[in-house]
PDB file of C-alpha atoms in Angstrom:
ATOM      1  CA  MET A   2     133.590 123.993 165.590  1.00 61.00           C
ATOM      2  CA  ASP A   3     135.686 121.049 166.832  1.00 83.00           C
ATOM      3  CA  GLU A   4     136.758 118.452 164.261  1.00 86.00           C
ATOM      4  CA  LYS A   5     138.963 115.375 164.254  1.00 88.00           C
ATOM      5  CA  LEU A   6     142.627 116.295 164.171  1.00 90.00           C
ATOM      6  CA  GLN A   7     143.495 114.161 161.138  1.00 86.00           C
ATOM      7  CA  LYS A   8     140.659 115.760 159.150  1.00 84.00           C
ATOM      8  CA  VAL A   9     141.898 119.268 159.943  1.00 86.00           C
ATOM      9  CA  LEU A  10     145.473 118.335 159.000  1.00 86.00           C
ATOM     10  CA  ALA A  11     144.365 116.768 155.713  1.00 81.00           C
ATOM     11  CA  ARG A  12     142.361 119.865 154.841  1.00 78.00           C
ATOM     12  CA  ALA A  13     145.450 121.969 155.563  1.00 78.00           C
ATOM     13  CA  GLY A  14     147.217 120.104 152.775  1.00 72.00           C
ATOM     14  CA  GLN A  15     149.543 118.009 154.932  1.00 79.00           C
ATOM     15  CA  GLY A  16     148.531 114.715 153.319  1.00 74.00           C
ATOM     16  CA  SER A  17     145.716 112.181 153.346  1.00 76.00           C
ATOM     17  CA  ARG A  18     143.780 111.378 156.513  1.00 80.00           C
ATOM     18  CA  ARG A  19     145.474 107.982 156.677  1.00 83.00           C
ATOM     19  CA  GLU A  20     148.904 109.619 156.460  1.00 85.00           C
ATOM     20  CA  MET A  21     147.927 112.044 159.217  1.00 89.00           C
ATOM     21  CA  GLU A  22     146.742 109.195 161.435  1.00 91.00           C
ATOM     22  CA  THR A  23     150.157 107.572 161.011  1.00 92.00           C
ATOM     23  CA  ARG A  24     151.956 110.778 162.005  1.00 93.00           C
ATOM     24  CA  ILE A  25     149.720 111.148 165.047  1.00 93.00           C
ATOM     25  CA  ARG A  26     150.486 107.569 166.142  1.00 93.00           C
ATOM     26  CA  GLU A  27     154.197 108.278 165.733  1.00 93.00           C
ATOM     27  CA  GLY A  28     153.923 111.211 168.119  1.00 93.00           C
ATOM     28  CA  ARG A  29     154.958 113.768 165.511  1.00 93.00           C
ATOM     29  CA  VAL A  30     151.918 116.020 166.036  1.00 94.00           C
ATOM     30  CA  LEU A  31     151.561 118.451 168.921  1.00 93.00           C
ATOM     31  CA  VAL A  32     148.398 120.311 169.918  1.00 93.00           C
ATOM     32  CA  ASN A  33     148.926 123.261 172.238  1.00 93.00           C
ATOM     33  CA  GLY A  34     152.354 121.884 173.095  1.00 92.00           C
ATOM     34  CA  GLU A  35     151.113 118.390 174.033  1.00 92.00           C
ATOM     35  CA  VAL A  36     151.628 115.203 172.018  1.00 94.00           C
ATOM     36  CA  ALA A  37     148.397 114.470 170.172  1.00 93.00           C
ATOM     37  CA  THR A  38     146.619 111.113 170.129  1.00 92.00           C
ATOM     38  CA  LEU A  39     144.143 109.578 167.725  1.00 90.00           C
ATOM     39  CA  GLY A  40     140.645 110.751 168.520  1.00 87.00           C
ATOM     40  CA  ASP A  41     141.699 114.263 169.530  1.00 91.00           C
ATOM     41  CA  ARG A  42     139.442 117.046 168.311  1.00 92.00           C
ATOM     42  CA  VAL A  43     140.684 120.541 167.583  1.00 91.00           C
ATOM     43  CA  SER A  44     139.428 123.952 166.504  1.00 87.00           C
ATOM     44  CA  VAL A  45     140.987 126.826 164.605  1.00 82.00           C
ATOM     45  CA  LYS A  46     141.972 128.374 167.961  1.00 86.00           C
ATOM     46  CA  ASP A  47     144.342 125.510 168.797  1.00 89.00           C
ATOM     47  CA  THR A  48     148.076 125.640 168.069  1.00 91.00           C
ATOM     48  CA  ILE A  49     149.122 122.651 165.945  1.00 92.00           C
ATOM     49  CA  THR A  50     152.607 121.601 164.847  1.00 91.00           C
ATOM     50  CA  ILE A  51     153.949 118.670 162.813  1.00 91.00           C
ATOM     51  CA  ASP A  52     157.639 117.870 163.219  1.00 89.00           C
ATOM     52  CA  GLY A  53     158.108 121.326 164.716  1.00 88.00           C
ATOM     53  CA  TYR A  54     156.413 123.217 161.872  1.00 87.00           C
ATOM     54  CA  SER A  55     153.291 125.264 162.613  1.00 88.00           C
ATOM     55  CA  ILE A  56     150.095 124.326 160.778  1.00 85.00           C
ATOM     56  CA  ILE A  57     147.347 126.780 159.907  1.00 77.00           C
ATOM     57  CA  ALA A  58     144.003 125.204 160.819  1.00 76.00           C
ATOM     58  CA  THR A  59     140.997 126.535 158.943  1.00 73.00           C
ATOM     59  CA  GLU A  60     137.275 125.937 158.876  1.00 71.00           C
ATOM     60  CA  ALA A  61     135.942 123.843 155.994  1.00 66.00           C
ATOM     61  CA  GLY A  62     136.033 125.921 152.819  1.00 58.00           C
ATOM     62  CA  GLU A  63     138.106 128.727 154.321  1.00 67.00           C
ATOM     63  CA  ASN A  64     141.202 129.928 152.410  1.00 74.00           C
ATOM     64  CA  ARG A  65     140.808 127.150 149.861  1.00 84.00           C
ATOM     65  CA  ARG A  66     142.989 127.771 146.809  1.00 90.00           C
ATOM     66  CA  VAL A  67     143.279 125.999 143.460  1.00 95.00           C
ATOM     67  CA  ILE A  68     145.823 126.726 140.738  1.00 96.00           C
ATOM     68  CA  ILE A  69     146.193 125.453 137.181  1.00 97.00           C
ATOM     69  CA  TYR A  70     149.744 124.600 136.152  1.00 97.00           C
ATOM     70  CA  ASN A  71     150.883 124.003 132.565  1.00 97.00           C
ATOM     71  CA  LYS A  72     153.447 121.254 133.059  1.00 97.00           C
ATOM     72  CA  PRO A  73     156.289 121.049 130.539  1.00 97.00           C
ATOM     73  CA  GLU A  74     157.907 117.790 129.498  1.00 96.00           C
ATOM     74  CA  GLY A  75     160.876 116.824 131.665  1.00 95.00           C
ATOM     75  CA  GLU A  76     159.348 117.632 135.063  1.00 96.00           C
ATOM     76  CA  VAL A  77     158.404 114.898 137.541  1.00 96.00           C
ATOM     77  CA  CYS A  78     155.353 114.926 139.825  1.00 94.00           C
ATOM     78  CA  THR A  79     157.231 114.454 143.105  1.00 91.00           C
ATOM     79  CA  ARG A  80     158.248 117.020 145.730  1.00 88.00           C
ATOM     80  CA  LYS A  81     161.881 115.933 145.703  1.00 88.00           C
ATOM     81  CA  ASP A  82     163.579 113.808 143.066  1.00 91.00           C
ATOM     82  CA  PRO A  83     166.591 111.666 144.087  1.00 91.00           C
ATOM     83  CA  GLU A  84     168.020 112.115 140.590  1.00 93.00           C
ATOM     84  CA  GLY A  85     167.873 115.890 140.857  1.00 92.00           C
ATOM     85  CA  ARG A  86     165.381 116.355 138.045  1.00 95.00           C
ATOM     86  CA  PRO A  87     163.072 119.415 138.105  1.00 95.00           C
ATOM     87  CA  THR A  88     159.689 118.836 139.744  1.00 96.00           C
ATOM     88  CA  VAL A  89     156.266 120.357 139.195  1.00 96.00           C
ATOM     89  CA  PHE A  90     156.451 121.899 142.687  1.00 95.00           C
ATOM     90  CA  ASP A  91     159.554 123.989 141.969  1.00 94.00           C
ATOM     91  CA  LYS A  92     157.698 126.888 140.327  1.00 93.00           C
ATOM     92  CA  LEU A  93     154.580 126.981 142.505  1.00 94.00           C
ATOM     93  CA  PRO A  94     153.910 129.928 144.857  1.00 93.00           C
ATOM     94  CA  LYS A  95     155.330 129.514 148.366  1.00 90.00           C
ATOM     95  CA  LEU A  96     152.988 128.812 151.275  1.00 84.00           C
ATOM     96  CA  ARG A  97     153.277 129.121 155.053  1.00 78.00           C
ATOM     97  CA  GLY A  98     151.646 126.489 157.238  1.00 70.00           C
ATOM     98  CA  GLU A  99     150.129 124.800 154.191  1.00 77.00           C
ATOM     99  CA  ARG A 100     151.336 122.904 151.152  1.00 83.00           C
ATOM    100  CA  TRP A 101     150.203 122.322 147.579  1.00 91.00           C
ATOM    101  CA  ILE A 102     148.647 118.951 146.773  1.00 89.00           C
ATOM    102  CA  ALA A 103     148.692 117.714 143.194  1.00 93.00           C
ATOM    103  CA  VAL A 104     145.388 116.417 141.857  1.00 93.00           C
ATOM    104  CA  GLY A 105     146.650 113.354 140.011  1.00 89.00           C
ATOM    105  CA  ARG A 106     149.937 112.960 138.195  1.00 91.00           C
ATOM    106  CA  LEU A 107     151.454 113.177 134.729  1.00 95.00           C
ATOM    107  CA  ASP A 108     154.511 111.177 133.703  1.00 94.00           C
ATOM    108  CA  ILE A 109     157.786 112.924 132.898  1.00 95.00           C
ATOM    109  CA  ASN A 110     157.165 112.904 129.128  1.00 95.00           C
ATOM    110  CA  THR A 111     153.567 114.180 129.366  1.00 96.00           C
ATOM    111  CA  SER A 112     152.800 117.904 129.442  1.00 97.00           C
ATOM    112  CA  GLY A 113     149.722 119.996 130.080  1.00 97.00           C
ATOM    113  CA  LEU A 114     147.139 120.653 132.748  1.00 97.00           C
ATOM    114  CA  LEU A 115     147.789 119.857 136.408  1.00 97.00           C
ATOM    115  CA  LEU A 116     145.588 121.061 139.249  1.00 97.00           C
ATOM    116  CA  PHE A 117     147.014 121.909 142.670  1.00 96.00           C
ATOM    117  CA  THR A 118     145.037 122.773 145.789  1.00 92.00           C
ATOM    118  CA  THR A 119     145.662 123.587 149.437  1.00 88.00           C
ATOM    119  CA  ASP A 120     142.573 121.546 150.421  1.00 86.00           C
ATOM    120  CA  GLY A 121     143.394 117.880 150.954  1.00 83.00           C
ATOM    121  CA  GLU A 122     139.726 116.877 151.069  1.00 83.00           C
ATOM    122  CA  LEU A 123     139.064 118.521 147.688  1.00 89.00           C
ATOM    123  CA  ALA A 124     142.114 116.804 146.166  1.00 88.00           C
ATOM    124  CA  ASN A 125     141.013 113.389 147.456  1.00 85.00           C
ATOM    125  CA  ARG A 126     137.479 113.758 146.133  1.00 87.00           C
ATOM    126  CA  LEU A 127     138.631 114.954 142.706  1.00 91.00           C
ATOM    127  CA  MET A 128     140.952 111.940 142.397  1.00 88.00           C
ATOM    128  CA  HIS A 129     138.546 109.321 143.765  1.00 85.00           C
ATOM    129  CA  PRO A 130     137.233 106.957 141.044  1.00 84.00           C
ATOM    130  CA  SER A 131     133.660 107.322 142.327  1.00 85.00           C
ATOM    131  CA  THR A 132     133.518 110.929 141.088  1.00 86.00           C
ATOM    132  CA  GLU A 133     134.030 109.727 137.485  1.00 87.00           C
ATOM    133  CA  ILE A 134     135.742 112.895 136.287  1.00 91.00           C
ATOM    134  CA  ASP A 135     136.895 112.637 132.682  1.00 93.00           C
ATOM    135  CA  ARG A 136     140.308 113.726 131.443  1.00 94.00           C
ATOM    136  CA  GLU A 137     141.019 114.919 127.916  1.00 96.00           C
ATOM    137  CA  TYR A 138     144.356 114.599 126.132  1.00 97.00           C
ATOM    138  CA  LEU A 139     145.829 115.800 122.871  1.00 96.00           C
ATOM    139  CA  VAL A 140     147.969 112.968 121.530  1.00 96.00           C
ATOM    140  CA  ARG A 141     150.182 112.462 118.477  1.00 96.00           C
ATOM    141  CA  VAL A 142     150.710 108.859 117.419  1.00 96.00           C
ATOM    142  CA  MET A 143     153.137 107.401 114.929  1.00 95.00           C
ATOM    143  CA  GLY A 144     151.856 104.527 112.833  1.00 92.00           C
ATOM    144  CA  GLU A 145     148.792 103.436 110.907  1.00 91.00           C
ATOM    145  CA  VAL A 146     145.482 103.905 112.738  1.00 93.00           C
ATOM    146  CA  THR A 147     142.421 102.216 111.241  1.00 93.00           C
ATOM    147  CA  ASP A 148     138.732 102.519 112.034  1.00 94.00           C
ATOM    148  CA  GLU A 149     139.016  99.052 113.594  1.00 96.00           C
ATOM    149  CA  ASN A 150     141.721 100.325 115.961  1.00 96.00           C
ATOM    150  CA  LEU A 151     139.557 103.256 117.037  1.00 96.00           C
ATOM    151  CA  ALA A 152     136.539 101.020 117.599  1.00 96.00           C
ATOM    152  CA  ALA A 153     138.612  98.663 119.750  1.00 96.00           C
ATOM    153  CA  LEU A 154     139.974 101.525 121.848  1.00 96.00           C
ATOM    154  CA  LYS A 155     136.439 102.741 122.554  1.00 95.00           C
ATOM    155  CA  LYS A 156     135.082  99.267 123.242  1.00 95.00           C
ATOM    156  CA  GLY A 157     137.789  98.334 125.741  1.00 94.00           C
ATOM    157  CA  ILE A 158     141.263  96.793 125.857  1.00 94.00           C
ATOM    158  CA  ILE A 159     142.551  94.334 128.463  1.00 94.00           C
ATOM    159  CA  LEU A 160     145.723  95.783 129.995  1.00 93.00           C
ATOM    160  CA  ASP A 161     147.925  94.385 132.748  1.00 91.00           C
ATOM    161  CA  ASP A 162     145.853  96.155 135.412  1.00 89.00           C
ATOM    162  CA  GLY A 163     142.419  95.514 133.934  1.00 91.00           C
ATOM    163  CA  VAL A 164     140.147  96.704 131.137  1.00 94.00           C
ATOM    164  CA  ALA A 165     140.627 100.268 129.911  1.00 93.00           C
ATOM    165  CA  LYS A 166     139.061 102.337 127.147  1.00 94.00           C
ATOM    166  CA  PHE A 167     138.618 105.813 125.735  1.00 96.00           C
ATOM    167  CA  THR A 168     135.148 107.248 126.189  1.00 95.00           C
ATOM    168  CA  ASP A 169     135.646 109.486 123.139  1.00 95.00           C
ATOM    169  CA  ILE A 170     138.140 109.858 120.297  1.00 96.00           C
ATOM    170  CA  VAL A 171     138.199 112.802 117.876  1.00 95.00           C
ATOM    171  CA  ASP A 172     140.495 112.985 114.842  1.00 92.00           C
ATOM    172  CA  GLY A 173     142.816 115.982 115.127  1.00 91.00           C
ATOM    173  CA  GLY A 174     144.334 115.738 111.654  1.00 87.00           C
ATOM    174  CA  GLY A 175     147.925 115.249 110.630  1.00 82.00           C
ATOM    175  CA  GLU A 176     149.822 114.045 107.589  1.00 78.00           C
ATOM    176  CA  GLY A 177     151.924 111.036 106.759  1.00 79.00           C
ATOM    177  CA  ILE A 178     152.865 108.645 109.534  1.00 88.00           C
ATOM    178  CA  ASN A 179     151.966 111.070 112.366  1.00 92.00           C
ATOM    179  CA  ARG A 180     148.350 111.745 113.315  1.00 93.00           C
ATOM    180  CA  TRP A 181     146.755 113.804 116.070  1.00 95.00           C
ATOM    181  CA  PHE A 182     143.775 112.765 118.213  1.00 96.00           C
ATOM    182  CA  TYR A 183     141.833 114.122 121.139  1.00 96.00           C
ATOM    183  CA  VAL A 184     140.942 111.331 123.563  1.00 96.00           C
ATOM    184  CA  CYS A 185     138.926 111.195 126.787  1.00 96.00           C
ATOM    185  CA  LEU A 186     139.001 108.675 129.607  1.00 93.00           C
ATOM    186  CA  MET A 187     137.489 108.445 133.073  1.00 90.00           C
ATOM    187  CA  GLU A 188     140.543 107.218 134.972  1.00 84.00           C
ATOM    188  CA  GLY A 189     144.077 108.267 135.713  1.00 80.00           C
ATOM    189  CA  ARG A 190     146.010 104.996 135.753  1.00 86.00           C
ATOM    190  CA  ASN A 191     149.752 104.996 135.181  1.00 88.00           C
ATOM    191  CA  ARG A 192     150.601 105.623 131.484  1.00 91.00           C
ATOM    192  CA  GLU A 193     147.065 104.570 130.558  1.00 94.00           C
ATOM    193  CA  VAL A 194     146.808 106.678 127.373  1.00 95.00           C
ATOM    194  CA  ARG A 195     150.168 105.448 126.095  1.00 96.00           C
ATOM    195  CA  ARG A 196     149.440 101.802 126.900  1.00 96.00           C
ATOM    196  CA  LEU A 197     146.070 101.916 125.140  1.00 96.00           C
ATOM    197  CA  TRP A 198     147.606 103.228 121.917  1.00 96.00           C
ATOM    198  CA  GLU A 199     150.547 100.815 122.158  1.00 95.00           C
ATOM    199  CA  SER A 200     148.052  97.930 122.304  1.00 95.00           C
ATOM    200  CA  GLN A 201     147.143  98.885 118.712  1.00 95.00           C
ATOM    201  CA  GLY A 202     150.733  98.763 117.486  1.00 94.00           C
ATOM    202  CA  VAL A 203     151.305 102.525 117.322  1.00 95.00           C
ATOM    203  CA  LYS A 204     153.645 104.732 119.346  1.00 94.00           C
ATOM    204  CA  VAL A 205     152.728 107.912 121.222  1.00 95.00           C
ATOM    205  CA  ASN A 206     155.339 110.599 120.593  1.00 94.00           C
ATOM    206  CA  ARG A 207     153.460 113.625 121.982  1.00 94.00           C
ATOM    207  CA  LEU A 208     150.964 113.725 124.850  1.00 97.00           C
ATOM    208  CA  LYS A 209     149.367 116.710 126.541  1.00 97.00           C
ATOM    209  CA  ARG A 210     146.454 116.917 128.965  1.00 97.00           C
ATOM    210  CA  VAL A 211     144.142 119.767 127.976  1.00 96.00           C
ATOM    211  CA  ARG A 212     141.178 119.268 130.310  1.00 95.00           C
ATOM    212  CA  PHE A 213     140.348 117.843 133.736  1.00 95.00           C
ATOM    213  CA  GLY A 214     136.590 117.611 134.213  1.00 92.00           C
ATOM    214  CA  PRO A 215     135.153 121.108 133.642  1.00 92.00           C
ATOM    215  CA  VAL A 216     138.586 122.777 133.817  1.00 94.00           C
ATOM    216  CA  PHE A 217     140.276 123.536 130.485  1.00 95.00           C
ATOM    217  CA  LEU A 218     143.930 124.532 130.167  1.00 94.00           C
ATOM    218  CA  PRO A 219     143.666 128.336 129.707  1.00 93.00           C
ATOM    219  CA  SER A 220     145.701 130.035 126.996  1.00 90.00           C
ATOM    220  CA  LYS A 221     147.171 132.450 129.551  1.00 91.00           C
ATOM    221  CA  ALA A 222     148.798 129.545 131.400  1.00 92.00           C
ATOM    222  CA  LYS A 223     152.022 129.428 129.400  1.00 93.00           C
ATOM    223  CA  VAL A 224     154.246 126.359 129.523  1.00 95.00           C
ATOM    224  CA  GLY A 225     155.879 126.130 132.947  1.00 95.00           C
ATOM    225  CA  ARG A 226     153.532 128.788 134.430  1.00 95.00           C
ATOM    226  CA  TRP A 227     150.521 128.705 136.735  1.00 96.00           C
ATOM    227  CA  VAL A 228     147.307 130.708 137.109  1.00 95.00           C
ATOM    228  CA  GLU A 229     144.997 130.795 140.111  1.00 95.00           C
ATOM    229  CA  MET A 230     141.324 129.932 139.777  1.00 94.00           C
ATOM    230  CA  GLU A 231     138.731 132.484 140.847  1.00 91.00           C
ATOM    231  CA  GLU A 232     136.699 131.766 144.000  1.00 89.00           C
ATOM    232  CA  THR A 233     133.514 131.232 142.011  1.00 90.00           C
ATOM    233  CA  ASP A 234     135.236 128.640 139.793  1.00 92.00           C
ATOM    234  CA  VAL A 235     136.697 126.881 142.844  1.00 92.00           C
ATOM    235  CA  ASN A 236     133.210 126.703 144.352  1.00 90.00           C
ATOM    236  CA  SER A 237     131.882 125.167 141.121  1.00 90.00           C
ATOM    237  CA  LEU A 238     134.584 122.518 141.382  1.00 91.00           C
ATOM    238  CA  CYS A 239     133.660 121.849 145.014  1.00 90.00           C
ATOM    239  CA  ALA A 240     129.959 121.619 144.224  1.00 90.00           C
ATOM    240  CA  MET A 241     130.722 118.919 141.665  1.00 90.00           C
ATOM    241  CA  VAL A 242     132.184 116.700 144.425  1.00 90.00           C
ATOM    242  CA  ASP A 243     129.661 117.675 147.136  1.00 88.00           C
ATOM    243  CA  LEU A 244     132.125 119.689 149.224  1.00 84.00           C
ATOM    244  CA  LYS A 245     131.175 122.664 151.391  1.00 78.00           C
ATOM    245  CA  LEU A 246     131.510 125.896 149.425  1.00 81.00           C
ATOM    246  CA  SER A 247     133.610 128.836 150.478  1.00 74.00           C
ATOM    247  CA  GLU A 248     131.796 132.013 151.457  1.00 68.00           C
ATOM    248  CA  LEU A 249     132.461 134.603 148.792  1.00 63.00           C
ATOM    249  CA  THR A 250     133.563 137.815 150.434  1.00 59.00           C
ATOM    250  CA  PRO A 251     133.487 141.122 148.527  1.00 55.00           C
ATOM    251  CA  LYS A 252     137.004 142.481 148.009  1.00 55.00           C
ATOM    252  CA  THR A 253     138.045 146.040 148.795  1.00 56.00           C
ATOM    253  CA  GLN A 254     139.673 148.133 146.085  1.00 59.00           C
ATOM    254  CA  GLN A 255     143.058 147.594 147.732  1.00 60.00           C
ATOM    255  CA  GLU A 256     142.568 143.809 147.804  1.00 55.00           C
ATOM    256  CA  LYS A 257     141.619 143.857 144.118  1.00 57.00           C
ATOM    257  CA  LEU A 258     144.798 145.771 143.257  1.00 63.00           C
ATOM    258  CA  GLU A 259     146.913 143.366 145.322  1.00 59.00           C
ATOM    259  CA  LEU A 260     145.308 140.367 143.624  1.00 54.00           C
ATOM    260  CA  LYS A 261     145.907 141.883 140.187  1.00 58.00           C
ATOM    261  CA  ARG A 262     149.544 142.635 141.062  1.00 61.00           C
ATOM    262  CA  HIS A 263     150.008 139.093 142.363  1.00 51.00           C
ATOM    263  CA  LYS A 264     148.580 137.536 139.202  1.00 49.00           C
ATOM    264  CA  ASN A 265     150.619 139.786 136.915  1.00 57.00           C
ATOM    265  CA  LYS A 266     153.744 138.808 138.799  1.00 51.00           C
ATOM    266  CA  ALA A 267     152.866 135.129 138.545  1.00 45.00           C
ATOM    267  CA  THR A 268     152.345 135.222 134.800  1.00 43.00           C
ATOM    268  CA  ALA A 269     155.105 137.705 133.988  1.00 45.00           C
ATOM    269  CA  GLY A 270     158.255 136.511 132.286  1.00 39.00           C
ATOM    270  CA  GLY A 271     161.127 137.463 130.080  1.00 35.00           C
ATOM    271  CA  ALA A 272     160.857 138.234 126.403  1.00 34.00           C
ATOM    272  CA  ARG A 273     159.740 135.216 124.401  1.00 35.00           C
ATOM    273  CA  ARG A 274     160.819 134.401 120.902  1.00 33.00           C
ATOM    274  CA  ALA A 275     158.163 134.474 118.213  1.00 36.00           C
ATOM    275  CA  PRO A 276     156.813 130.961 117.698  1.00 33.00           C
ATOM    276  CA  PRO A 277     157.800 129.272 114.446  1.00 31.00           C
ATOM    277  CA  LYS A 278     155.243 128.780 111.741  1.00 31.00           C
ATOM    278  CA  GLY A 279     153.346 125.535 111.485  1.00 33.00           C
ATOM    279  CA  PHE A 280     152.030 123.145 114.089  1.00 32.00           C
ATOM    280  CA  ASP A 281     154.548 123.796 116.887  1.00 36.00           C
ATOM    281  CA  TRP A 282     153.898 121.806 120.061  1.00 35.00           C
ATOM    282  CA  GLN A 283     154.934 124.692 122.322  1.00 38.00           C
ATOM    283  CA  SER A 284     152.998 127.290 120.330  1.00 39.00           C
ATOM    284  CA  ASN A 285     149.677 128.723 121.494  1.00 40.00           C
ATOM    285  CA  ASP A 286     148.474 128.692 117.878  1.00 38.00           C
ATOM    286  CA  LYS A 287     148.078 124.926 117.672  1.00 41.00           C
ATOM    287  CA  PRO A 288     144.529 123.627 117.098  1.00 42.00           C
ATOM    288  CA  GLU A 289     142.332 123.090 120.128  1.00 43.00           C
ATOM    289  CA  PHE A 290     138.840 121.701 120.396  1.00 39.00           C
ATOM    290  CA  LYS A 291     136.040 123.710 121.938  1.00 41.00           C
ATOM    291  CA  PRO A 292     132.542 122.208 122.240  1.00 38.00           C
ATOM    292  CA  LYS A 293     129.936 123.996 120.151  1.00 36.00           C
ATOM    293  CA  LYS A 294     127.153 121.821 121.440  1.00 38.00           C
ATOM    294  CA  PRO A 295     127.006 119.161 124.155  1.00 39.00           C
ATOM    295  CA  GLY A 296     128.509 115.967 122.803  1.00 43.00           C
ATOM    296  CA  LYS A 297     130.091 117.639 119.757  1.00 44.00           C
ATOM    297  CA  ARG A 298     133.538 119.098 119.272  1.00 47.00           C
ATOM    298  CA  SER A 299     135.123 121.078 116.497  1.00 40.00           C
ATOM    299  CA  PHE A 300     138.275 123.054 115.781  1.00 33.00           C
ATOM    300  CA  ARG A 301     138.322 126.676 116.806  1.00 31.00           C
TER     301      ARG A 301
END
């Protein structure tokens, strides 16, 4: 089936449709050896290159991949950092003819769940405000937090870029000046969680994203590691944003063994020291919330 060139390029993970239109105008895209123009339509049989690099064109839903990455503090959400700092792309699996697209961003001092996909259309829909996908964070704040503060944060606070609020706040415990909370919001504005808490005169000293929509940070995704989502889970994510689903193909025994080997290699690592006792931020034994019933959360 023929489709617009910029749509095919965006789906291949090369950037947004608008970015692809710019590259086409600049003459950086070739189709079958000829300079492409806006309005060109292509199929999977065509040979496409951008800046001399071959692009793998696929049908909608074909070869779509999504991975969950557990971002550590200290990594930036850019492909290349002029200051030489580590980026979230450094440890991702290598691709040929495609590239990983981050679904949203986390600042350098925030850890936790990041989604990456090879499907530009899926990434755009997941990030678009109209989808209203909630994000959940585990946050430790330093300072006194009153019931009045919590009520204000749920009602709405006027920030520099407009009104913001938490849709839910759950007390996560803590002693003394430091307290833990689980908070949910429907947006992904820059430093929004930190700015909301700072409006109440308290400081955020730990922040970790633990959920993006229906996707929870799995325990097997260790800090600085990634795990790939199963096809059925990827299709559930696509259905949520009204995107064409991939056709599930039964795997041969050999393909199953290769997939298992690939996943074991991705999650394998050197010997790890035993985590210290207590509420260690990097430990897998820290408290997490799991919903027992819709609308209710409790420690597990």
